[in-house]
XYZ file of C-alpha atoms in Angstrom:
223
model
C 129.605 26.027 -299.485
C 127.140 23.645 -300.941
C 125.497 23.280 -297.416
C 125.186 27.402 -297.274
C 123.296 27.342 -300.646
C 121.331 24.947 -299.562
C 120.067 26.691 -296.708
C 119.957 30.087 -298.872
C 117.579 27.635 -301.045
C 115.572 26.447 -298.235
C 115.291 30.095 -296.670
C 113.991 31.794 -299.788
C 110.943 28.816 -300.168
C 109.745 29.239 -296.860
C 109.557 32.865 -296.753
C 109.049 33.932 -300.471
C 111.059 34.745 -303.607
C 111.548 38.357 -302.846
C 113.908 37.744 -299.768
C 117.542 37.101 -299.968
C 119.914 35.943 -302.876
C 119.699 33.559 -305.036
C 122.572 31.090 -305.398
C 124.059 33.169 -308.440
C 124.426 36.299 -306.197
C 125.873 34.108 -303.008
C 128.461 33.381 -305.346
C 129.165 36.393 -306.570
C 129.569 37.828 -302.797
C 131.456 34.945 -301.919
C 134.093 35.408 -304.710
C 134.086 39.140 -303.755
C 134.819 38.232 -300.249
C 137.570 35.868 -301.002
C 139.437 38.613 -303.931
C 142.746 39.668 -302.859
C 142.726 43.325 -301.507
C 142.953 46.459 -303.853
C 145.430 49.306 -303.439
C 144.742 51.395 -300.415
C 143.337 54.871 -301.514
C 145.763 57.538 -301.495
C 145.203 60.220 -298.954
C 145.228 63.889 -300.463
C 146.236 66.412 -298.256
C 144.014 69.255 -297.358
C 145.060 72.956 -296.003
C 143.857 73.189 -292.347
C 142.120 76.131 -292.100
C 141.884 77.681 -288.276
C 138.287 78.820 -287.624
C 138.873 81.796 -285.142
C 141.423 83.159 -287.778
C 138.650 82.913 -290.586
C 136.204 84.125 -288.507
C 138.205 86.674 -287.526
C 138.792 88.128 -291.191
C 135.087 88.591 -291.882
C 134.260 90.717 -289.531
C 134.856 94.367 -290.157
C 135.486 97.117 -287.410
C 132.862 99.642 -286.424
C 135.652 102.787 -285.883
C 133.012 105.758 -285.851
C 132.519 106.178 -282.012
C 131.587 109.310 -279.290
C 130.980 109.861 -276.274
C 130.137 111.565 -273.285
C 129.354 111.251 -269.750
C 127.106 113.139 -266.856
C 127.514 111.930 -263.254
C 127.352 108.197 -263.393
C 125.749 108.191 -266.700
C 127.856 107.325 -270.015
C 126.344 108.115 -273.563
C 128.909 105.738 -276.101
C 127.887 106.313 -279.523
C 128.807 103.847 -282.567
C 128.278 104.833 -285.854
C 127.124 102.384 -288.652
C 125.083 104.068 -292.047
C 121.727 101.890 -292.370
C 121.876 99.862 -289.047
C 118.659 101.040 -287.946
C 117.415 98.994 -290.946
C 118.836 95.806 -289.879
C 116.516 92.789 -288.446
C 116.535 91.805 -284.480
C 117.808 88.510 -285.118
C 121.125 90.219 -287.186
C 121.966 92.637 -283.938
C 123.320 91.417 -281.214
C 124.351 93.446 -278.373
C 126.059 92.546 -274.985
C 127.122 94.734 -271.777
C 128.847 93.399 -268.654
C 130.303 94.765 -265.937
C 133.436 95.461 -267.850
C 132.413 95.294 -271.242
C 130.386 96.242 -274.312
C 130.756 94.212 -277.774
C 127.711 94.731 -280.620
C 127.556 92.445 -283.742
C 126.230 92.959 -287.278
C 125.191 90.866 -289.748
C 124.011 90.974 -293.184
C 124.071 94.866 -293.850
C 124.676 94.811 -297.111
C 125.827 91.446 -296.982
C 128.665 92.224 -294.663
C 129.286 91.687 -291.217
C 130.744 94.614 -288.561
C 131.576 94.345 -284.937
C 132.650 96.510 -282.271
C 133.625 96.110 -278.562
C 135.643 97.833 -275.882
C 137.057 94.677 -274.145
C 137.666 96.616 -270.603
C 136.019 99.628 -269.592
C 137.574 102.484 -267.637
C 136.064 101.463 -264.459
C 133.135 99.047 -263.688
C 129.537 99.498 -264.776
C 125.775 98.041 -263.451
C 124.573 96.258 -266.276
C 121.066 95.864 -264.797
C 120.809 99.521 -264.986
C 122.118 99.849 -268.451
C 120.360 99.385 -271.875
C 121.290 100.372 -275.815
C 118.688 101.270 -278.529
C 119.185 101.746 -282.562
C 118.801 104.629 -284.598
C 119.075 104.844 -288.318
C 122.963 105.292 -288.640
C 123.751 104.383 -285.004
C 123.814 102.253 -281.998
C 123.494 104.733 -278.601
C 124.616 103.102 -275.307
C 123.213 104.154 -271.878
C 125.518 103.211 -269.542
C 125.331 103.180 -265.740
C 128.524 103.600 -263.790
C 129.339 101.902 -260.166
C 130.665 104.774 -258.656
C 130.202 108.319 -259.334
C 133.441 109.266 -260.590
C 134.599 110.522 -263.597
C 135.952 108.608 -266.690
C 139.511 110.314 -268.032
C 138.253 108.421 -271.004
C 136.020 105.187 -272.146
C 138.313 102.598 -271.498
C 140.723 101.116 -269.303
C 144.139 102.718 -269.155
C 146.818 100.736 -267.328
C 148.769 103.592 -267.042
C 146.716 105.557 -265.352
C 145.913 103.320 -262.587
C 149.757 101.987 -261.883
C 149.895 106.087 -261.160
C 146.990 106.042 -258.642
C 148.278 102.868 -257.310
C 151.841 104.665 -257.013
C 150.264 107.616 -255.298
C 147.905 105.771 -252.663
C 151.089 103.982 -251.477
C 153.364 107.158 -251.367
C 150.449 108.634 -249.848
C 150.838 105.780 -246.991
C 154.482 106.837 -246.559
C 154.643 110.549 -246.847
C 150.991 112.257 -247.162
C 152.187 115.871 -247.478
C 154.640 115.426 -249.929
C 152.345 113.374 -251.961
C 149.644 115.551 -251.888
C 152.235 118.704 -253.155
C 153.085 116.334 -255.717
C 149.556 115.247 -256.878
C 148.824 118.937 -256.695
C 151.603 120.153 -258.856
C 151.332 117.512 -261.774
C 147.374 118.875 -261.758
C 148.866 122.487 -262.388
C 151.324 121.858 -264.876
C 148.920 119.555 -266.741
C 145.774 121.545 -265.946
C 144.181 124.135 -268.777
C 144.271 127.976 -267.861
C 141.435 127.667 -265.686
C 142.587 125.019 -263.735
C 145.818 127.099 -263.368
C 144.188 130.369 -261.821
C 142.307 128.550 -259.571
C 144.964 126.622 -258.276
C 147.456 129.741 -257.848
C 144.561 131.907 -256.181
C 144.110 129.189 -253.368
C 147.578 129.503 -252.905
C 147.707 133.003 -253.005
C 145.303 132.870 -250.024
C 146.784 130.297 -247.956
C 150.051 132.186 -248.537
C 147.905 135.591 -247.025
C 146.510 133.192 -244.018
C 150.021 131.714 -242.785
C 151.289 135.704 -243.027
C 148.343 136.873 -240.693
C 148.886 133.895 -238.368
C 145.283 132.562 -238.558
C 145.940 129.627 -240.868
C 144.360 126.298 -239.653
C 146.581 123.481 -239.949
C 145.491 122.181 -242.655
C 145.753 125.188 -244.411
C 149.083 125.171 -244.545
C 150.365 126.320 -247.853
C 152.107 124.151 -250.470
C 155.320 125.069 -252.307
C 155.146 127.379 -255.632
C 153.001 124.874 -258.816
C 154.898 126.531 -261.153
């Protein structure tokens, strides 16, 4: 010990009074160094709080939506009073293939979102774009194919029934096609109805002349 104060001593004269401790301090640090060992601190247990969850909760839904659709175009329409007056940085938008989602933030000093996690068929992004109006967020959407949308998003119901037909249609074509045909009457509207019964009112007059073509070959009553 005395040899370590020593050289404390000797270190501080060479190099000036303002570096390093003088012997009282050493001692001090030496004695705290040498102390037997307090109580450990006691831990205090915190509530873990999950951040999706939380995140989650302060986010409110965007439920005012329309929609409509032309050929391959889609017009999606989500209503939000004052989000025209919202800053670029606090709207965030996003549109896959699949997908649309739109963010909020600090309207009001709350946050919305919205987003229809699978679309009813697939989409060209590229060829796709949104703007903002004073109470509303208007998507242009592009789809793949022409076809048309039985509504804006996916429905697995719907497809397990097109799946089902495509592979009855594999096994017995003209049965599945009468089939096909009479759900579309029974579920069609009045128009779809007359339509349907007047091309089988025909085909019915064709196979009694005997000029029917074979494909014209007329299906069972719809009815």
């Amino acid at each position: 010990r005395e040899f370590m104060i020593e050289q404390v001593i000797q270190l501080r004269s060479s190099i000036g009074l303002a570096v390093g401790p003088t012997p009282l301090q050493f001692e001090a640090a030496m004695a705290a160094q040498n102390a037997p060992a307090g109580k450990a601190p006691t831990l205090i247990a915190t509530q873990k709080i999950e951040a999706g969850a939380k995140e989650e909760e302060e986010w409110e839904s965007m439920d005012r939506v329309a929609w409509d659709q032309q050929g391959r175009n889609v017009d999606y329409y989500v209503f939000l009073d004052g989000v025209g007056n919202v800053s670029k940085d606090d709207l965030s938008v996003r549109i896959t293939e699949t997908s649309i989602e739109i963010k909020v933030k600090n309207l009001n000093g709350r946050r919305y979102r919205h987003n229809v996690r699978r679309l009813h068929d697939t989409i060209r992004p590229e060829d796709s774009f949104w703007k903002v109006k004073k109470n509303c967020v208007v998507f242009k959407l592009c789809k793949d194919k022409e076809k048309k949308w039985s509504k804006l998003d996916f429905d697995p119901q719907e497809s397990n029934q097109q799946q089902d037909l495509m592979h009855r249609m594999k096994g017995d074509p003209e049965n599945a096609m009468i089939e096909m045909m009479r759900g579309m009457y029974q579920g069609g509207d009045d128009d779809m109805k007359r339509t349907m019964a007047k091309a089988w009112h025909e085909a019915q007059e064709k196979n009694a002349r005997g000029d029917n073509r074979p494909w014209d070959k007329p299906f069972p009553p719809l009815g």
